[in-house]
Amino acid sequence: MEWSRIAEHESWRKEVHRPATYVHKWWARRLGSVARHLLLAAVSGPDDSLADAAARLRGLVVYDPFAGSGTTLVEAAKLGAAVVGRDINPVATLTQRQALQPWDLDMLADLFGQVVRKCARPVQELHRTVSNEPVLHYFWVALARCPECGEDVELFTTRVFARHAYPRRFPRAQAVCPGCRGICVTDLSKDERGHCPACGITFSFQGAARGRFMTCRHGHRTPVIAALNGAVPERRMYAKLVLHADGRREYRAIDDFDLCLYDKAAKSLADTSPDELVRPLGALEEGVSTVQALRWGYDSWERFFNERQRYSLGLIGAALRDLPGASAEREALIASFGRTVEHHNLFCSYKGRAPARSARSSTTTYCDRSGAASKETPGVPRGDRPGSPGCSPGCTKRPSTRTPRWTSGPRPAGSSPSTSPRCPSPAP
């Protein structure tokens, strides 16, 4: 058996090949195929087959005192052993339970349906076009003001914001025009510069941000951190990805309806009773993996989310909180909310059309780039069963498992959005 080949295959999409231990975020998660091989090797003799080794495991007890997300426990249980696991971290034991405990699938589907019925419509209403087409992603860029001329600088490292994971095979990409902010289709196999058909300008793909520095249009070069001066950067929404009825996807520029819809979400957040939403609590602790986010002013978990995200995730969290009972199925859905939070925040960047998921999670983004260019996705499932997109199974002094705590509570002072005009009604 080629264990290396199996492990390589599993490593490409671990959350697909081993979903039970991927309900909640965990660090340093090991491959199941590697743990399986080690377990079989531990009980096999020099001339034993795999079947002989597996037979020896049946009836044995496998104890893992530092069980983490439960990879070893799951593989041992699959091979017929009894398992006992311990971990000092409650997030680890929560993840282990999701990997090992049996679920009533009918009850799980019923509880999931209750969440969808309660919050899908209000969330989807805030992620649509004026023609009522679903918006899959909104794209944002952070801004910093040049201290010499006062110009707001868009902190793009590149103006190509959407490209395929394999650009040599699929060179078609999307760039944003620095003049009119139109969306320009480009071919990375031959285009060295972008051209905007709307305003006619030709532009460099290189953005204003490079490394630790930014350069405004007048040539002033400034460290980004110095320009921010301790403040959280403002953000500008510049593009969206729209889903057509026939399944086609189209990148479009932001229009007045998009801005109005965001203001509507901000107003809904301000006007909704604290009991109807759950909200992120807690501050970031200073450490190796959080120093960059803290330097950019992101000192609390609430600042990791824009107002539409806080409203949408707050509705979903409240729907999960209000599910009846204390069943394993209810706990499974609540545990999966951690993954939803991880992939729906200001620090998620966009990988474009890729074989894997289209978003880099917050834990791989805020540690280095601080989400200068990010994407926003509806946090509500579009399907009718658990596991649909948006409801999938969120660092300190060492990387710890501290993720945002969400709870009901009053809105922080100073975060009230401005009053917005009435949004036009969508087309039927």
XYZ file of C-alpha atoms in Angstrom:
428
model
C 0.000 0.000 0.000
C 1.470 3.355 -1.000
C 0.814 5.339 2.173
C 2.615 8.406 0.893
C 0.370 8.537 -2.175
C -2.753 8.198 -0.028
C -1.537 10.905 2.363
C -0.763 13.260 -0.514
C -4.247 12.746 -1.948
C -5.845 13.419 1.444
C -3.771 16.549 2.037
C -5.256 18.346 -0.987
C -8.749 18.665 0.474
C -8.584 17.543 4.094
C -11.928 19.102 4.978
C -13.544 16.957 2.251
C -11.714 13.676 2.749
C -11.960 13.758 6.549
C -14.921 16.017 7.353
C -15.733 14.642 10.824
C -12.701 16.248 12.464
C -13.063 19.474 10.476
C -16.286 20.754 12.004
C -14.327 23.349 13.981
C -10.984 25.052 13.395
C -7.960 23.309 14.891
C -4.232 23.903 14.472
C -1.563 21.366 13.449
C -4.156 18.819 12.419
C -2.511 15.567 11.257
C -3.498 13.485 8.268
C -5.804 10.581 9.044
C -3.941 8.246 6.689
C -0.692 8.864 8.592
C -2.335 8.133 11.966
C -3.929 5.007 10.471
C -0.557 3.759 9.254
C 1.095 4.368 12.628
C -1.686 2.510 14.447
C -1.413 -0.500 12.148
C 2.382 -0.490 12.362
C 2.212 -0.441 16.181
C 0.407 -3.809 16.330
C 1.786 -5.588 13.264
C 4.580 -8.128 13.055
C 7.216 -8.321 10.300
C 5.180 -10.761 8.217
C 1.664 -9.454 8.982
C -0.665 -8.191 6.298
C -2.813 -5.112 6.748
C -5.772 -7.376 7.512
C -3.761 -9.130 10.258
C -2.785 -5.797 11.820
C -6.347 -4.486 11.677
C -7.613 -7.672 13.340
C -5.157 -7.197 16.220
C -6.486 -3.687 16.857
C -10.052 -4.894 17.360
C -10.742 -5.138 21.088
C -7.729 -3.035 22.108
C -8.059 0.354 23.803
C -6.258 3.291 22.194
C -5.627 6.166 24.620
C -4.562 9.605 23.385
C -3.841 12.003 26.292
C -3.294 14.971 23.921
C -6.050 14.201 21.472
C -6.431 17.589 19.754
C -9.132 17.413 17.104
C -9.373 13.634 17.470
C -7.582 12.363 14.354
C -5.964 9.389 16.123
C -9.199 8.562 17.948
C -11.220 8.550 14.732
C -8.763 6.331 12.862
C -8.518 3.891 15.778
C -12.309 3.692 16.041
C -12.575 3.065 12.285
C -10.174 0.127 12.698
C -12.311 -1.393 15.464
C -10.494 -0.277 18.615
C -12.106 1.255 21.674
C -10.853 4.820 22.156
C -10.280 7.169 25.085
C -9.143 10.734 24.503
C -8.324 13.689 26.713
C -7.293 17.278 26.123
C -6.960 20.304 28.373
C -8.545 22.563 25.755
C -12.372 22.576 25.680
C -12.388 23.464 21.971
C -10.431 20.262 21.317
C -12.908 18.114 23.222
C -15.790 19.854 21.426
C -14.198 18.920 18.080
C -13.537 15.349 19.232
C -17.202 14.882 20.106
C -18.264 15.977 16.633
C -15.859 13.452 15.148
C -17.010 10.506 17.259
C -20.548 10.857 18.562
C -23.459 9.424 16.561
C -26.046 11.809 15.121
C -29.676 11.336 14.270
C -29.533 12.623 10.707
C -33.257 13.339 10.567
C -33.012 15.468 13.720
C -29.900 17.175 12.390
C -31.688 18.052 9.138
C -34.741 19.297 11.055
C -32.674 21.603 13.294
C -30.727 22.844 10.291
C -34.005 23.594 8.538
C -35.137 25.663 11.525
C -31.997 27.813 11.215
C -32.493 28.281 7.475
C -36.168 29.214 7.832
C -35.404 31.757 10.529
C -32.517 33.672 8.993
C -31.959 32.750 5.330
C -34.349 35.311 3.869
C -33.209 38.398 5.832
C -29.555 37.589 5.119
C -30.049 36.862 1.432
C -32.021 40.107 1.095
C -28.813 41.941 1.972
C -26.706 40.110 -0.638
C -28.393 40.748 -3.979
C -28.353 43.067 -6.967
C -30.996 45.612 -7.929
C -32.305 42.925 -10.337
C -32.599 40.499 -7.391
C -29.723 38.276 -8.504
C -27.747 36.614 -5.679
C -24.348 38.138 -4.882
C -21.806 35.469 -3.979
C -18.992 37.809 -2.920
C -18.393 41.487 -2.301
C -14.793 42.708 -2.602
C -13.275 45.327 -0.309
C -9.952 47.128 -0.101
C -8.416 48.880 2.904
C -7.579 52.596 2.711
C -4.836 54.646 4.309
C -4.419 58.414 4.058
C -1.160 59.789 2.728
C 0.237 62.046 5.503
C 1.837 64.412 2.960
C -1.001 65.146 0.523
C -4.072 63.749 2.338
C -5.055 61.407 -0.503
C -6.814 58.136 0.388
C -4.639 55.298 -0.931
C -6.207 51.962 -1.841
C -3.908 49.312 -0.379
C -3.948 46.932 -3.321
C -0.767 44.923 -3.805
C -2.121 44.107 -7.264
C -5.140 45.371 -9.153
C -5.815 41.858 -10.419
C -8.238 40.727 -7.724
C -9.641 37.513 -9.241
C -7.609 34.925 -11.095
C -7.708 31.155 -11.446
C -5.556 29.006 -9.177
C -3.774 27.778 -12.322
C -3.312 31.005 -14.341
C -1.114 29.429 -17.010
C -3.901 27.049 -17.977
C -6.699 29.537 -17.302
C -5.246 33.044 -17.887
C -8.530 34.994 -17.849
C -8.584 37.320 -14.827
C -10.340 40.386 -13.425
C -8.695 43.709 -12.576
C -10.101 46.890 -11.078
C -9.459 50.192 -12.857
C -7.716 52.841 -10.699
C -9.578 55.618 -12.557
C -13.284 54.778 -12.702
C -13.097 51.578 -10.588
C -14.619 49.607 -13.436
C -14.027 45.862 -13.717
C -11.669 44.972 -16.565
C -11.241 41.500 -18.046
C -7.589 40.705 -18.733
C -5.523 37.818 -20.116
C -2.540 37.142 -17.868
C -0.799 35.108 -20.578
C -0.266 38.175 -22.763
C -1.411 41.386 -21.032
C 1.333 43.231 -19.170
C -0.957 46.131 -18.309
C -4.692 46.548 -17.832
C -6.988 48.494 -20.124
C -10.335 49.905 -19.015
C -12.955 49.978 -21.803
C -15.166 52.292 -19.727
C -12.788 55.230 -19.226
C -10.115 54.312 -21.780
C -7.062 54.391 -19.502
C -4.243 51.862 -19.477
C -2.870 51.018 -16.051
C -0.235 48.976 -14.267
C -1.344 45.871 -12.409
C 0.962 46.854 -9.534
C -1.004 48.303 -6.643
C -0.055 51.150 -4.323
C 1.061 48.819 -1.520
C 4.343 46.959 -1.657
C 5.743 45.293 1.421
C 5.427 47.631 4.397
C 5.089 50.746 2.249
C 2.445 52.472 0.177
C 2.864 55.073 -2.579
C 0.158 57.588 -3.413
C -0.502 58.928 -6.931
C 1.771 61.900 -6.228
C 4.728 59.627 -5.470
C 4.818 60.007 -1.683
C 6.133 56.770 -0.143
C 5.040 56.077 3.416
C 5.028 53.084 5.783
C 1.438 51.849 5.953
C 1.508 51.588 9.738
C 2.700 55.185 10.029
C -0.078 56.356 7.719
C -2.701 54.564 9.786
C -1.305 56.088 12.999
C -2.949 53.490 15.226
C -6.391 53.686 13.590
C -8.221 50.794 11.964
C -8.170 51.333 8.178
C -11.383 52.333 6.480
C -12.518 50.048 3.670
C -14.014 50.597 0.244
C -16.273 48.113 -1.544
C -15.231 47.960 -5.198
C -16.594 44.791 -6.862
C -19.063 41.923 -6.548
C -19.509 38.438 -7.996
C -23.051 37.830 -9.229
C -24.712 34.466 -9.828
C -26.986 34.278 -12.872
C -30.036 32.020 -13.054
C -28.267 29.748 -15.553
C -25.283 29.260 -13.224
C -22.931 31.750 -14.884
C -20.903 34.049 -12.650
C -20.142 37.655 -13.479
C -17.862 40.203 -11.829
C -19.361 43.681 -11.681
C -18.429 47.051 -10.242
C -20.194 48.370 -7.152
C -23.203 50.602 -7.831
C -25.435 52.860 -5.741
C -27.792 50.002 -4.921
C -24.909 48.004 -3.381
C -23.916 50.952 -1.190
C -27.513 51.523 -0.180
C -27.974 47.853 0.672
C -24.904 47.910 2.903
C -26.247 50.986 4.707
C -29.517 49.128 5.185
C -27.616 46.274 6.857
C -25.788 48.734 9.104
C -29.075 50.339 10.112
C -30.600 46.905 10.794
C -27.657 46.111 13.062
C -28.170 49.351 15.000
C -31.949 48.953 15.257
C -32.159 45.256 16.156
C -32.690 44.374 19.793
C -29.598 42.902 21.493
C -31.630 39.795 22.348
C -32.194 39.074 18.652
C -28.510 38.886 17.738
C -25.343 37.324 19.080
C -22.257 39.516 18.927
C -18.490 38.856 19.078
C -16.828 39.536 22.424
C -13.238 39.675 23.598
C -9.962 41.349 22.787
C -6.920 40.039 20.933
C -4.021 39.083 23.146
C -0.554 40.240 22.180
C 1.532 37.466 20.672
C 3.602 36.334 17.724
C 0.633 35.612 15.486
C -1.503 38.599 16.447
C 1.070 41.379 16.405
C 0.318 42.357 12.808
C -3.444 42.608 13.368
C -2.852 44.636 16.540
C -0.495 47.010 14.715
C -3.271 47.648 12.196
C -5.627 48.556 15.045
C -7.619 45.306 15.198
C -7.579 44.934 18.959
C -10.999 43.303 19.418
C -12.810 40.457 17.684
C -15.710 42.727 16.788
C -13.420 44.724 14.501
C -12.816 41.596 12.430
C -16.309 41.959 10.938
C -18.050 44.715 9.032
C -21.577 45.736 9.965
C -23.330 43.526 7.421
C -21.291 40.548 8.591
C -22.072 41.266 12.239
C -25.771 41.510 11.449
C -25.873 38.381 9.255
C -23.714 36.248 11.538
C -25.606 37.604 14.548
C -28.891 36.365 13.081
C -27.444 32.929 12.341
C -25.882 32.718 15.789
C -29.168 33.664 17.446
C -31.014 31.031 15.411
C -28.508 28.412 16.591
C -28.698 29.636 20.174
C -32.485 29.361 20.188
C -32.650 25.773 18.907
C -34.542 23.651 21.445
C -32.979 21.049 23.703
C -29.377 20.131 24.425
C -28.866 17.345 21.899
C -25.695 16.228 20.149
C -27.255 17.435 16.906
C -27.747 20.950 18.260
C -24.156 20.992 19.523
C -22.924 19.879 16.077
C -24.583 22.829 14.353
C -23.298 25.282 16.964
C -19.779 23.854 16.605
C -19.991 24.322 12.835
C -20.636 28.035 13.385
C -16.940 28.369 14.220
C -16.071 27.481 10.631
C -18.653 29.940 9.348
C -17.081 32.747 11.388
C -13.604 31.746 10.222
C -14.533 32.189 6.559
C -16.822 35.245 6.868
C -14.850 38.217 8.167
C -12.718 41.130 6.993
C -9.575 39.010 6.901
C -10.770 36.487 4.335
C -9.069 36.959 0.992
C -10.132 35.619 -2.378
C -8.440 32.767 -4.221
C -10.541 33.120 -7.355
C -11.945 30.211 -9.316
C -10.088 27.321 -7.757
C -10.661 23.572 -7.323
C -10.780 24.130 -3.551
C -12.737 26.689 -1.575
C -12.548 30.254 -2.905
C -11.653 31.939 0.391
C -8.472 31.971 2.420
C -9.549 31.856 6.026
C -8.869 34.572 8.572
C -6.240 32.473 10.349
C -4.046 32.408 7.220
C -4.606 36.070 6.346
C -4.584 38.315 9.416
C -1.248 36.967 10.556
C 0.568 38.474 7.564
C -1.446 40.811 5.283
C -4.031 42.130 7.729
C -6.776 41.777 5.138
C -5.785 44.767 2.991
C -7.867 43.294 0.157
C -10.705 41.092 1.355
C -13.939 39.511 0.239
C -17.343 39.358 1.931
C -19.656 36.378 1.470
C -23.218 35.715 2.643
C -22.910 33.623 5.795
C -26.200 31.834 5.246
C -26.581 28.466 3.515
C -28.277 28.391 0.122
C -28.919 24.652 0.300
C -31.433 22.697 2.344
C -29.169 20.346 4.216
C -26.259 20.554 6.682
C -22.949 21.138 4.972
C -24.205 23.622 2.416
C -21.857 26.547 1.715
C -21.943 29.107 4.479
C -22.818 26.664 7.269
C -19.760 24.456 7.128
C -18.341 22.199 9.875
C -12.252 31.809 14.070
C -3.357 33.768 17.434
C -2.039 34.529 20.748
C 1.204 33.859 22.703
C 1.603 30.344 21.267
C -0.951 29.791 18.684
C -3.916 29.097 20.984
C -7.447 28.082 20.113
C -8.932 31.372 21.193
C -11.669 32.310 18.741
C -14.310 35.034 18.974
C -16.966 34.474 21.612
C -20.410 35.451 20.367
C -23.037 36.564 22.809
C -26.079 38.763 23.137
C -25.209 42.233 24.335
C -25.414 45.969 23.712
C -23.742 47.578 20.725
C -20.371 49.219 21.529
C -20.342 52.979 21.745
C -19.238 54.851 18.670
C -20.136 52.100 16.183
C -23.498 53.382 15.045
C -23.818 53.594 11.242
C -25.053 56.626 9.396
C -28.669 56.835 8.297
C -29.046 55.672 4.702
C -31.525 56.506 1.951
C -34.265 54.050 1.111
C -33.045 51.272 -1.193
C -34.928 50.915 -4.457
C -37.174 47.881 -4.719
C -35.640 44.926 -6.575
C -36.898 43.871 -9.956
C -39.440 41.045 -9.817
